[in-house]
Short mmCIF file of C-alpha atoms and ligand atoms in Angstrom, two decimals:
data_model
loop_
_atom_site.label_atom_id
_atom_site.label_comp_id
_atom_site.label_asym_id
_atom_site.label_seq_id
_atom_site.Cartn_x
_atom_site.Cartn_y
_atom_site.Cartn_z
CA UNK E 1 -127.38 -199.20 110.56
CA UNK E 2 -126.42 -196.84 107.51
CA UNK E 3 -122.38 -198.94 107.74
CA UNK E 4 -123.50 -202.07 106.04
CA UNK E 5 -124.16 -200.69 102.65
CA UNK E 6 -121.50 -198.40 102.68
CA UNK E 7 -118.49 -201.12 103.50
CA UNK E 8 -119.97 -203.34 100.91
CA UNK E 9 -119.45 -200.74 98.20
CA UNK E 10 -117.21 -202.49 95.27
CA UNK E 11 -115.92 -204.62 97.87
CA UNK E 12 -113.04 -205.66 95.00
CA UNK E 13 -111.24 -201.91 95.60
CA UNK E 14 -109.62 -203.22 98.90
CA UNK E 15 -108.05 -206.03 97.37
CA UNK E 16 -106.10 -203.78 94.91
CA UNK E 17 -105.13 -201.46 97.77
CA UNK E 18 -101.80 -203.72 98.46
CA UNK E 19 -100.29 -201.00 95.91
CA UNK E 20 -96.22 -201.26 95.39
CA UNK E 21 -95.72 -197.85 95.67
CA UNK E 22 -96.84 -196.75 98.95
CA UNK E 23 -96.86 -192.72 100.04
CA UNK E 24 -94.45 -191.39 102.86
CA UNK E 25 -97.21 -191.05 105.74
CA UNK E 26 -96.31 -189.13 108.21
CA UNK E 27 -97.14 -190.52 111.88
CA UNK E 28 -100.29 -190.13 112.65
CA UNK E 29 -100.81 -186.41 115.03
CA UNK E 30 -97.79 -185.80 114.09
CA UNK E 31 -98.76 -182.75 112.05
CA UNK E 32 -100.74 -179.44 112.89
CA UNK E 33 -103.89 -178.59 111.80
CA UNK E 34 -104.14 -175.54 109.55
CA UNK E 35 -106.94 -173.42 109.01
CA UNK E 36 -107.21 -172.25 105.14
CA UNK E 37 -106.65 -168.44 105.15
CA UNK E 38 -109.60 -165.92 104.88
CA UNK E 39 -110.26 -164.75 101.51
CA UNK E 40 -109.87 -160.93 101.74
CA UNK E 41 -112.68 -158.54 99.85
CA UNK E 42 -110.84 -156.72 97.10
CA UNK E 43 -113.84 -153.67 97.58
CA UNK E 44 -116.05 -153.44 99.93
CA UNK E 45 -119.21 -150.91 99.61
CA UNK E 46 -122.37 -149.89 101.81
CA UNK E 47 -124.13 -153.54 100.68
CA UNK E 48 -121.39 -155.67 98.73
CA UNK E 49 -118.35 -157.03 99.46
CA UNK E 50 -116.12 -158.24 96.14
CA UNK E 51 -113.81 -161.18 95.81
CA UNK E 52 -111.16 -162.15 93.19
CA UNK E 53 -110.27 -165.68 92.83
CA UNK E 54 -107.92 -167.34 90.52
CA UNK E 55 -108.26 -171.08 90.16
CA UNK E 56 -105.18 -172.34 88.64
CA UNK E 57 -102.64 -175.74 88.94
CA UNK E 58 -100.56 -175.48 92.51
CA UNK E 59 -98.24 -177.99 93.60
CA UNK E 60 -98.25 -178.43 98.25
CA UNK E 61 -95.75 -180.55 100.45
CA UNK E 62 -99.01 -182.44 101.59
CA UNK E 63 -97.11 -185.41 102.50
CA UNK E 64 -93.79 -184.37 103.93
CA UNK E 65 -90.69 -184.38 101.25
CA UNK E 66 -93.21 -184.87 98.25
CA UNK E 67 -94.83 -182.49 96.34
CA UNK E 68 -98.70 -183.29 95.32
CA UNK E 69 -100.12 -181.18 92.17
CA UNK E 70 -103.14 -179.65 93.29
CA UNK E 71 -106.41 -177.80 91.52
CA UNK E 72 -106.63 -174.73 93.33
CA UNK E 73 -108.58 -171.54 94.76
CA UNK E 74 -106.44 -168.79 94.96
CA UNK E 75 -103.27 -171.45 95.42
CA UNK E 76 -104.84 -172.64 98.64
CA UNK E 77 -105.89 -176.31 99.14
CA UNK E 78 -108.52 -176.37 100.53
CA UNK E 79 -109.67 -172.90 99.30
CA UNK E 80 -109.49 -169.87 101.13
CA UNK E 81 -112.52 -169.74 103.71
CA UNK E 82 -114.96 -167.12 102.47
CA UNK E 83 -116.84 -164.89 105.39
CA UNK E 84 -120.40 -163.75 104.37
CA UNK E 85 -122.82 -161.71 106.15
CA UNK E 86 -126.69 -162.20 105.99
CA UNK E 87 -127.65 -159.33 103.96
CA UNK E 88 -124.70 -158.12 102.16
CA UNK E 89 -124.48 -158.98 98.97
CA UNK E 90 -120.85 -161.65 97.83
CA UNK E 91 -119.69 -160.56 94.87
CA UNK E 92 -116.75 -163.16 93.02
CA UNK E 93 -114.47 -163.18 90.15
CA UNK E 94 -113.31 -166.28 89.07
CA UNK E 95 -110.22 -166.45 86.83
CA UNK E 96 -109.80 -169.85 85.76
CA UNK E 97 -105.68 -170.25 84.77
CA UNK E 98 -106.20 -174.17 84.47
CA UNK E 99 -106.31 -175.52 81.21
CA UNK E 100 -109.48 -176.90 81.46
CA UNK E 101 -113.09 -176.21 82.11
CA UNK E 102 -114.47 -175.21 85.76
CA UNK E 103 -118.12 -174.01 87.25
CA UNK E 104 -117.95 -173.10 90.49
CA UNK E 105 -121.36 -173.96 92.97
CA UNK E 106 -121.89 -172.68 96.56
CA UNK E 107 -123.27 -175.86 98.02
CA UNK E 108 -126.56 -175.43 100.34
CA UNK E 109 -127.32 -171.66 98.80
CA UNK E 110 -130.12 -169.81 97.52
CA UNK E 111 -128.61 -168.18 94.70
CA UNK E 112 -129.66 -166.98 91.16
CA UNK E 113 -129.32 -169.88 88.56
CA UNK E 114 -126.93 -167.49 86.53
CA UNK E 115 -124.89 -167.86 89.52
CA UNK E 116 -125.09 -171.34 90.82
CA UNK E 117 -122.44 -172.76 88.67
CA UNK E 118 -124.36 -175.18 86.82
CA UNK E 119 -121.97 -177.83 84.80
CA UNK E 120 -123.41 -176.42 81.47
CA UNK E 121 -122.04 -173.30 82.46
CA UNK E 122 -118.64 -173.16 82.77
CA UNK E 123 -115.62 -170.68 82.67
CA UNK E 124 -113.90 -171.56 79.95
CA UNK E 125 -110.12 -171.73 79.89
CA UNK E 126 -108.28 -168.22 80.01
CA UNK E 127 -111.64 -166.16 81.13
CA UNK E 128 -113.65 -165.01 83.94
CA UNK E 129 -116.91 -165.14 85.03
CA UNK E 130 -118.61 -163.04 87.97
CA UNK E 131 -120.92 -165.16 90.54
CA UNK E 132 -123.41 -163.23 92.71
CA UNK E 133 -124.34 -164.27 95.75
CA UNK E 134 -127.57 -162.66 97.99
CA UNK E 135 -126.65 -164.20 101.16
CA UNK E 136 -130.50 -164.19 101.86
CA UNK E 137 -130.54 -167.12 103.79
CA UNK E 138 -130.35 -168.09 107.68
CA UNK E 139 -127.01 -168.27 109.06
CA UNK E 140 -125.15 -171.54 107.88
CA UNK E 141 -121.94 -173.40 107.72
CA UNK E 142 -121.66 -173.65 103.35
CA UNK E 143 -119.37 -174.75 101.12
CA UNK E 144 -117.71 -173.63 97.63
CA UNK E 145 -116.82 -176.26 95.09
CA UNK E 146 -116.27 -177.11 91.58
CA UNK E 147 -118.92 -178.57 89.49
CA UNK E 148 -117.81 -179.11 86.02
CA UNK E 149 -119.64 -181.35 83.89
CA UNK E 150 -118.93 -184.76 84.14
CA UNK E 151 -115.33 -183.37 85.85
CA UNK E 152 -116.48 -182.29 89.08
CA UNK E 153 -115.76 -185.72 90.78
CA UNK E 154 -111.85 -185.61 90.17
CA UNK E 155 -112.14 -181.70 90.12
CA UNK E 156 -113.05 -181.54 93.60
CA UNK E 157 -110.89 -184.36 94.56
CA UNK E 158 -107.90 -182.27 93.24
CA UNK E 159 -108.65 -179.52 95.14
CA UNK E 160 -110.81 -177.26 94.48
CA UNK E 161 -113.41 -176.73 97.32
CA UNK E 162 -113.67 -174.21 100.19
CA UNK E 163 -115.59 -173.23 103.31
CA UNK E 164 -117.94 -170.08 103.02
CA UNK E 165 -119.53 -169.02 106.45
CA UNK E 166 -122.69 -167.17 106.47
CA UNK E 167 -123.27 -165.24 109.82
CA UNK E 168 -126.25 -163.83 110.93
CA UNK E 169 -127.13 -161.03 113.56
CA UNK E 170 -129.58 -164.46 115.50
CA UNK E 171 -125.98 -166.71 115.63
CA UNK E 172 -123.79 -163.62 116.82
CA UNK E 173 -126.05 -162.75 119.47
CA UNK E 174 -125.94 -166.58 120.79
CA UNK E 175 -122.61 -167.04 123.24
CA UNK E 176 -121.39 -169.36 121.25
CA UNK E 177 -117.36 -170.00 121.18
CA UNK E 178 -116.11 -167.71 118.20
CA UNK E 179 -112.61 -166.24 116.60
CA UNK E 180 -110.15 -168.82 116.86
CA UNK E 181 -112.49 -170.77 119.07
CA UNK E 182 -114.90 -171.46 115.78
CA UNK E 183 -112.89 -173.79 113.31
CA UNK E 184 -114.36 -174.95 109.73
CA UNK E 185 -112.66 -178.99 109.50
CA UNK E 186 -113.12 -179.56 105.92
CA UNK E 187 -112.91 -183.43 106.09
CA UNK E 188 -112.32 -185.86 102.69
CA UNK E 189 -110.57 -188.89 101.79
CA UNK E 190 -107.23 -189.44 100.02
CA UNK E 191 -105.09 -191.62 98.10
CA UNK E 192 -101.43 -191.07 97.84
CA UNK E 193 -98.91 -192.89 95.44
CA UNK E 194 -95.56 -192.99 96.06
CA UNK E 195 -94.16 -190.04 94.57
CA UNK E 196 -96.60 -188.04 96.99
CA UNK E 197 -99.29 -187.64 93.75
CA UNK E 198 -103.27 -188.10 94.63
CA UNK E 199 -104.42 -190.63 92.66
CA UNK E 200 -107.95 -190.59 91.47
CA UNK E 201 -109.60 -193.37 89.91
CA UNK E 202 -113.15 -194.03 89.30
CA UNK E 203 -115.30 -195.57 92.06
CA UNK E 204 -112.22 -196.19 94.19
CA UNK E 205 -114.19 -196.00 97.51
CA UNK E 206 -112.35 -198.43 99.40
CA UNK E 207 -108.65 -198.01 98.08
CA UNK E 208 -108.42 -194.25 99.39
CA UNK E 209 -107.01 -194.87 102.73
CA UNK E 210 -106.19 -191.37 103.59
CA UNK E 211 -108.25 -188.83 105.52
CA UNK E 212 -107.55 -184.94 105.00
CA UNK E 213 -108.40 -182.41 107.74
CA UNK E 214 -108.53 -179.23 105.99
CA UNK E 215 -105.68 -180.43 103.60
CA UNK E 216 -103.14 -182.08 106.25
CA UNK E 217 -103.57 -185.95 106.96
CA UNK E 218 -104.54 -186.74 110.35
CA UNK E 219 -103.53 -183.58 111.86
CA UNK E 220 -103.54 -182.86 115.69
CA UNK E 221 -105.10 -179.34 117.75
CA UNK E 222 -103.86 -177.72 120.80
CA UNK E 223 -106.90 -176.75 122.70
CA UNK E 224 -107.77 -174.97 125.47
CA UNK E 225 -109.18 -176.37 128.58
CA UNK E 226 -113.20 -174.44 127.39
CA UNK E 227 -115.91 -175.05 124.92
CA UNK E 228 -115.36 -175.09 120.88
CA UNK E 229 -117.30 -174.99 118.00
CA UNK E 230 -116.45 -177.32 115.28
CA UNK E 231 -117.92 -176.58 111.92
CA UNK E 232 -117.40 -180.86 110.58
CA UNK E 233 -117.84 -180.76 106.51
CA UNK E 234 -117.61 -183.85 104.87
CA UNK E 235 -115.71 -182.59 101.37
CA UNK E 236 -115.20 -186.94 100.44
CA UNK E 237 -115.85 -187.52 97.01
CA UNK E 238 -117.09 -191.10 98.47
CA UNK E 239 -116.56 -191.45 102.20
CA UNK E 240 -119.51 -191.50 104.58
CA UNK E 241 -118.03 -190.79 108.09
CA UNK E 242 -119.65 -191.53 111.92
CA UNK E 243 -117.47 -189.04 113.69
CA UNK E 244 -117.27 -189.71 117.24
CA UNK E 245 -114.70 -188.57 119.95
CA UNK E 246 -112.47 -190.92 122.43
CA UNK E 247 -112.24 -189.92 125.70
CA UNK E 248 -116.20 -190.40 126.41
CA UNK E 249 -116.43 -186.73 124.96
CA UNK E 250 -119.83 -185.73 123.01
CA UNK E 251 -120.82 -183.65 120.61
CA UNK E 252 -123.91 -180.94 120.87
CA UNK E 253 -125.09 -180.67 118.05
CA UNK E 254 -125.92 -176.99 116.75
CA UNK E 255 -126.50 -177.08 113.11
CA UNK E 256 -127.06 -179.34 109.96
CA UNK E 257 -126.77 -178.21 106.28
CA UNK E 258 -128.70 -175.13 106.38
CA UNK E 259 -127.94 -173.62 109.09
CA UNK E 260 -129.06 -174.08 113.45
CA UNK E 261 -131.34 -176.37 114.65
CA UNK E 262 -134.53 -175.81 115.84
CA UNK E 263 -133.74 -178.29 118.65
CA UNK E 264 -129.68 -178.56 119.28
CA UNK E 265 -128.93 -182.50 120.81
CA UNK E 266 -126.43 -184.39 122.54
CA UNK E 267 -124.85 -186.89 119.79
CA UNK E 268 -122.30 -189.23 120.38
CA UNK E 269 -122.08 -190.13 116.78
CA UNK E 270 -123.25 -187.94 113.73
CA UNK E 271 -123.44 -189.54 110.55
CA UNK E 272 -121.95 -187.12 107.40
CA UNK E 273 -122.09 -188.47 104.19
CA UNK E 274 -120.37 -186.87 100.89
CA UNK E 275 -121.34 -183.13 100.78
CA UNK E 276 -123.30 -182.80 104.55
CA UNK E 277 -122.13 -180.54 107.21
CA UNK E 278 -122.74 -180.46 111.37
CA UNK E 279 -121.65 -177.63 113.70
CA UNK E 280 -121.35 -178.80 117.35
CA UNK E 281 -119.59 -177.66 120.80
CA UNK E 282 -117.19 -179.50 122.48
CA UNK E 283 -116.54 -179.20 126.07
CA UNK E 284 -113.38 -180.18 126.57
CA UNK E 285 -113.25 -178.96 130.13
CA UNK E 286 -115.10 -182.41 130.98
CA UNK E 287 -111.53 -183.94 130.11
CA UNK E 288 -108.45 -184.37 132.49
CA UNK E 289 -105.93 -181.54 131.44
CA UNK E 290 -103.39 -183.26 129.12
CA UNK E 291 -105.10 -185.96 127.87
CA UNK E 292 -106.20 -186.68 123.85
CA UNK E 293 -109.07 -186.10 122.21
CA UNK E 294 -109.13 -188.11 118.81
CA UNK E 295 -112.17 -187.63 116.03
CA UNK E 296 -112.55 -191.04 114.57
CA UNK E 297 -114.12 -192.31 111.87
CA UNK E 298 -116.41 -195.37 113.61
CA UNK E 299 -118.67 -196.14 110.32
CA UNK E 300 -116.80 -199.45 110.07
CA UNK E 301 -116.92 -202.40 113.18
CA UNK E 302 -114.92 -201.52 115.99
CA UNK E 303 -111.00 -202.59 115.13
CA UNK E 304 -111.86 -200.46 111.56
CA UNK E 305 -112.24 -197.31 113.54
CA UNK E 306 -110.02 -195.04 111.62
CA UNK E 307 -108.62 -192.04 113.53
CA UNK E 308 -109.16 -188.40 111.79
CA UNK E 309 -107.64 -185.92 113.63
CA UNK E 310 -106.62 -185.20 117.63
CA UNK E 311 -107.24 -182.60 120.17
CA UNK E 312 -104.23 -182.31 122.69
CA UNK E 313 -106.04 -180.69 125.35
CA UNK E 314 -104.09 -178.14 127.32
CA UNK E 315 -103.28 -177.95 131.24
CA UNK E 316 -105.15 -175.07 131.97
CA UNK E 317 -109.10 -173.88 132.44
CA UNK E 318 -110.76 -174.86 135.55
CA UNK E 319 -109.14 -176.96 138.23
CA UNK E 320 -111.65 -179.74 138.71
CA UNK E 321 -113.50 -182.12 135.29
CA UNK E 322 -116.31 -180.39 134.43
CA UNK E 323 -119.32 -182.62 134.66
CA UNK E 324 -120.51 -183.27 131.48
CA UNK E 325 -123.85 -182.14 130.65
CA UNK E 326 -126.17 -184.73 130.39
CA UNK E 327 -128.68 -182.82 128.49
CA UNK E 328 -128.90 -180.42 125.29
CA UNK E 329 -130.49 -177.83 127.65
CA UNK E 330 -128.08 -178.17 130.05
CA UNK E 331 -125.00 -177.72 127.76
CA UNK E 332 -126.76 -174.84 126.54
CA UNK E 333 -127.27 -173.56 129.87
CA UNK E 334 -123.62 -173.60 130.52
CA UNK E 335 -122.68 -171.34 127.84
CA UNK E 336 -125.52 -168.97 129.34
CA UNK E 337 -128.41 -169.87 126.80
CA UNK E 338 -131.56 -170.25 127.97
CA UNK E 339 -133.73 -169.77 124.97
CA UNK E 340 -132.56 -171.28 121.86
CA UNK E 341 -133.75 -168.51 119.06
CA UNK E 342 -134.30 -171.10 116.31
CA UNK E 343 -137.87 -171.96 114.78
CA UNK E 344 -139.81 -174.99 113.76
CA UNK E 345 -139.78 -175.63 109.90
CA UNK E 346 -143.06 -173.86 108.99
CA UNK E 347 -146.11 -176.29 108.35
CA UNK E 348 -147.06 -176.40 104.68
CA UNK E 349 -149.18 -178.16 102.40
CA UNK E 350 -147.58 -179.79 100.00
CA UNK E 351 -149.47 -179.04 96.21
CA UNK E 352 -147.67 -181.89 94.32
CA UNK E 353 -145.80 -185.44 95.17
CA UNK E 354 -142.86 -186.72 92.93
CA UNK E 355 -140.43 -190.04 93.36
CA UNK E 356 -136.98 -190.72 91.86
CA UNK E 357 -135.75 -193.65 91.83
CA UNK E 358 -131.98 -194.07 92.24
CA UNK E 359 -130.22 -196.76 90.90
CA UNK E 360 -126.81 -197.99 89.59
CA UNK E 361 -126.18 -200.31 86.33
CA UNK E 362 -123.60 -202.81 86.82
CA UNK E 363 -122.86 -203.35 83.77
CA UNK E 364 -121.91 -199.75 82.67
CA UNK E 365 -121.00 -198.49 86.15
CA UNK E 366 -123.29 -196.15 85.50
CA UNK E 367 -125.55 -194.33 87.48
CA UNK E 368 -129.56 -193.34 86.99
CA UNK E 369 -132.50 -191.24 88.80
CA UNK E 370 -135.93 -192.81 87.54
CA UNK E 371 -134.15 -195.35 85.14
CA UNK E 372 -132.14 -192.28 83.01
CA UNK E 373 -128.55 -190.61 83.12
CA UNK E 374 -128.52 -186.79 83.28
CA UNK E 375 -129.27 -185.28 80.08
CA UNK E 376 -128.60 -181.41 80.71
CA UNK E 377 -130.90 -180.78 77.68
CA UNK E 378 -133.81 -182.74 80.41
CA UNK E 379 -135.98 -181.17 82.39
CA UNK E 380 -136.95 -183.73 85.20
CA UNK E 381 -139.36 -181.39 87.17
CA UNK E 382 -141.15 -178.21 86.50
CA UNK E 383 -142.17 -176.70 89.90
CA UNK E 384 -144.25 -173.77 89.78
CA UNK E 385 -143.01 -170.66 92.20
CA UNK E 386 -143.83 -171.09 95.83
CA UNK E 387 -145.14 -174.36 95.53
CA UNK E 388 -144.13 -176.76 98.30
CA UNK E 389 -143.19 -180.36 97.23
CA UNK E 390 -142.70 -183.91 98.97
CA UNK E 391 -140.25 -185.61 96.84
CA UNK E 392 -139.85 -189.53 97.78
CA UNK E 393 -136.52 -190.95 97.12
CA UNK E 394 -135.80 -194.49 96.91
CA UNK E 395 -132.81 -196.22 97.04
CA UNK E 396 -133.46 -199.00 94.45
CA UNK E 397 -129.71 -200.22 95.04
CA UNK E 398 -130.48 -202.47 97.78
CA UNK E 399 -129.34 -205.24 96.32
CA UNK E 400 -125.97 -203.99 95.40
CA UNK E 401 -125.92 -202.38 98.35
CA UNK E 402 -125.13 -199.06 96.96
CA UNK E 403 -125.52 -195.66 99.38
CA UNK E 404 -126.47 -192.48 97.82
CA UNK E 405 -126.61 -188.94 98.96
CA UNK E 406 -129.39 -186.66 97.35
CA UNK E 407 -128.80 -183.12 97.04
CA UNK E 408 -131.08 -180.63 95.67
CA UNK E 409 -129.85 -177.57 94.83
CA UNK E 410 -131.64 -173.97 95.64
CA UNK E 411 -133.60 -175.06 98.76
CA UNK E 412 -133.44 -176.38 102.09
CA UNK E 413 -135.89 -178.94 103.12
CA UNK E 414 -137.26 -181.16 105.13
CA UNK E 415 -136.55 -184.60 105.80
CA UNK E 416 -140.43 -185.93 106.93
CA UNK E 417 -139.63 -190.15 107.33
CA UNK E 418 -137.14 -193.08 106.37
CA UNK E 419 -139.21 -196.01 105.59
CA UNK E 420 -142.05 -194.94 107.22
CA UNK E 421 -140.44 -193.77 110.39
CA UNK E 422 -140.18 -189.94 111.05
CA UNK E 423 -136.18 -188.73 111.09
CA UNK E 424 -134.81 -187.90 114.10
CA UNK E 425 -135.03 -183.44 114.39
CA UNK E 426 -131.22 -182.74 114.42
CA UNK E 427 -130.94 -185.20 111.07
CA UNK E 428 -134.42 -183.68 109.56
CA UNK E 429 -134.14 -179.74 109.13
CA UNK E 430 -132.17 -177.88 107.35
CA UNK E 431 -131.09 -180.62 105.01
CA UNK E 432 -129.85 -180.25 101.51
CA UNK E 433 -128.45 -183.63 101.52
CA UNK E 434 -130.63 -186.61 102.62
CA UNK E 435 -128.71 -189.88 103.19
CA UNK E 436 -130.08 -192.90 101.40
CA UNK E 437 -129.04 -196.07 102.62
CA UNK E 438 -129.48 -199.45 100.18
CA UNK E 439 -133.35 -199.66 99.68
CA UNK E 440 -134.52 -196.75 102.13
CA UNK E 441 -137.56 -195.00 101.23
CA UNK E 442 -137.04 -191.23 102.28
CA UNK E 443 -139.13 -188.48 101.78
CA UNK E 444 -138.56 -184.77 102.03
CA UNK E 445 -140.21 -182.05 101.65
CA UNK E 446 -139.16 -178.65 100.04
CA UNK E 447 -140.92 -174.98 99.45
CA UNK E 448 -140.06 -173.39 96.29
CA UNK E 449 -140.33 -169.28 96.26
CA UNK E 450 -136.91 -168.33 96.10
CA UNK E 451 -135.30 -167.96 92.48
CA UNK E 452 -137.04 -169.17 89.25
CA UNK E 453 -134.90 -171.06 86.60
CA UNK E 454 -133.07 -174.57 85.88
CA UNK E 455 -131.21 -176.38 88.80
CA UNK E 456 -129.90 -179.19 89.28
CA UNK E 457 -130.49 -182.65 91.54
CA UNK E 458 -128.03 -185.16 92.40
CA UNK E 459 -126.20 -187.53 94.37
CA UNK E 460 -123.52 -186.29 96.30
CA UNK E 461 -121.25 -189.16 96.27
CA UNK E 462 -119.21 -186.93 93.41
CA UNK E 463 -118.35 -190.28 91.48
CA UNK E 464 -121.66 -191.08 91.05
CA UNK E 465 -122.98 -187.48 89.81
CA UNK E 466 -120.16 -187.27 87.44
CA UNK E 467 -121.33 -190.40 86.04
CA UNK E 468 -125.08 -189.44 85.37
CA UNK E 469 -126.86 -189.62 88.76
CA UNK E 470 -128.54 -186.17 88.16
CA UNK E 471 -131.46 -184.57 86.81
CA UNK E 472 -132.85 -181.34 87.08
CA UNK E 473 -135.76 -179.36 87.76
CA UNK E 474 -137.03 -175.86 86.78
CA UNK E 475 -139.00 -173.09 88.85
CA UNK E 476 -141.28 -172.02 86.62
CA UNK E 477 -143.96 -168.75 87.20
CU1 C2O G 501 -122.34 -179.74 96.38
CU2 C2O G 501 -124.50 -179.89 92.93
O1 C2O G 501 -123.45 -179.83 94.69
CU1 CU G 502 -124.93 -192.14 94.61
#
């Protein structure tokens, strides 16, 4: 089980959490869920659609009666959700009106490095800077966030990240649930203080009691008595989440990081960890018209579930329950699909094998990828173009019982085994995150023949890669 290491994190932070000063929380359901507005293109032509985006200090009634200064996209929190067709070209000006440093990085995308936001490449204070992005790449749920150099932890936490959906003409010929039936939940955790301010302190895993769905704390849905697609992004800077659903509901599970499955599955729990994203359909016609749906949180024991948001599922649809499908073939029969367009991972041969090493130092809170701290001047790997690469990643924290979350930039790969024992297919392909629990042994495997240039590597728990757990390779021809 992935929960141990996780709850044992800094177990000291929950002693502190008896805090004085304690936010207004609203009950929980008692607010609606919002869905962050579109971005609109400013100019559209025959192959490129442009943005403008202005990331500047906001202040939003998160918690009602306070006001919470925010880091912002455009003034929304979470940013505006950014629509992207396979093919046509996203062009984006930044403007960045805070008074400090940003990057911005689309998470899980195979971009240029001039336009991947790296942290030693930011927009300073008072300018702009143009990102370009080829939207080359299968259809997938991504994500837009900040990625400032040794600021993107607190950065992010503030605010400033955003949904960006890539379509494709394979996913809008499938009959899955779309429009308002297709909803991005960008997921995180939260601390309040009293005066409704987020509080962010260092490595404060277990003293952030709050979960945001798409900026509102524990909101509730109406939903229709039919089938939805969830797009579930984990935006934490630290929380790992096991989302399951009350009510005996399931998920099936369409999509991981990248993009669809090869193989969609019935899951009654999915495991997201800092950065990692699922897409799944919900059938709640297999529910009794009226009754409550709630997304918990079940990583810790059971009287530690903690409740994330709930679906109040409306009186109409069909007369009778639905019987649930028992199968992933049979759910996908229901919704009329009998062949599931999505491929195997091609079979490569890998040319080259590399292992990192991740690891924390307890003295300095710091943390390391082969024994060193991210030095930006550092190249950790040169990978020549088009070579494909099994990278083995050990979790060296056992004994402190540290989780991290390794994301590679630029490509999606493949996770091939945990400690010797092949990963499940819905958990395997398309990553860009793979989980590491305390002392795994994972390895994945990754091709190389998109973009040349420098990217970087990290953990995706955001305190840790602010605090030196990344390194970076280069595609070299
Ligand atoms: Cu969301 Cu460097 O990553
Ligand atoms: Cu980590």
């Amino acid at each position: 089980g992935s929960a141990a290491g996780a709850a044992m994190l800094f177990p000291a932070g929950r002693l502190a959490s008896a805090l004085s000063d304690d936010p207004p929380m609203p009950a929980p359901f008692s607010m609606p869920l919002s869905l962050p507005p579109d971005l609109m293109p400013v100019h559209r032509t025959s192959t490129t659609d442009f943005y403008e985006v202005e990331i500047s200090e906001t202040e939003h009634e998160i918690l009602p009666g306070t006001r919470t200064r925010l880091l912002t996209y455009n003034g929304s929190f979470p940013g505006p959700t950014i629509r992207a067709t396979r093919g046509r070209e996203t062009v984006i000006r930044h403007t960045n009106r805070m008074g400090k440093p940003a990057t911005v990085h689309l998470h899980g995308a195979n971009v240029p490095a001039s336009s991947d936001g790296h942290p030693l490449d930011p927009i300073a204070p008072g300018t702009s800077r143009v990102y370009r992005y080829p939207n080359h790449q299968a259809a997938a749920t991504l994500w837009y966030h900040d990625h400032t150099h040794h600021a993107e932890s607190e950065q992010v936490y503030r605010g400033l990240a955003g949904a960006y959906l890539l379509s494709d003409p394979v996913g809008r010929r499938l009959p899955l649930p779309s429009g308002r039936y297709d909803i991005p939940l960008l997921i995180r955790d939260a601390k309040f203080g009293g005066d409704g301010r987020l509080v962010y302190r260092y490595d404060d895993y277990l003293n952030r009691p709050t979960i945001l769905v798409n900026g509102r704390p524990q909101p509730y849905l109406d939903v229709e008595r039919r089938v939805y697609r969830l797009r579930l992004v984990n935006c934490s800077n630290l929380e790992p989440f096991r989302f399951t659903l009350t009510e005996g509901a399931s998920f099936l599970q369409i999509a991981s990081d990248g993009g669809f499955l090869p193989v969609p599955a019935m899951r009654r729990e999915i495991d997201l960890w800092p950065s990692e994203r699922a897409e799944v359909v919900v059938d709640f016609r297999s529910v009794r018209p009226g009754s409550q749906v709630v997304l918990e949180n079940s990583i810790a024991a059971d009287d530690l579930k903690r409740p994330i948001m709930q679906f109040r599922v409306g009186g109409g649809g069909p007369s009778g329950i639905v019987a649930r499908a028992s199968s992933a073939e049979g759910f996908l029969r229901g919704l009329g699909i009998r062949d599931w367009p999505i491929e195997a991972p091609p079979r490569r041969t890998p040319s080259k094998h590399r292992r990192f090493v991740l690891s924390a130092d307890p003295n300095t809170h710091e943390f390391h990828i082969n024994g060193r701290g991210f030095d930006p001047e550092r190249v950790d790997a040169t990978i020549e173009h088009g070579a494909t690469e099994i990278w083995e990643i050990v979790n060296g924290d056992g004994a402190l019982g540290i989780p991290h979350a390794m994301h590679l930039h630029l490509v999606q790969f493949q996770i091939l085994d945990r400690n010797g024992h092949p990963e499940p297919s819905y958990d395997a392909y398309p990553k860009d995150t793979v989980r590491t629990n305390p002392g795994d042994v994972v390895r994945i495997q990754a091709t190389f023949d998109g973009y040349t240039g420098r990217y970087p590597f990290h953990c995706h728990f955001m305190d840790h890669s602010s605090h030196s757990m990344m390194g970076q390779f280069e595609v070299v021809r």
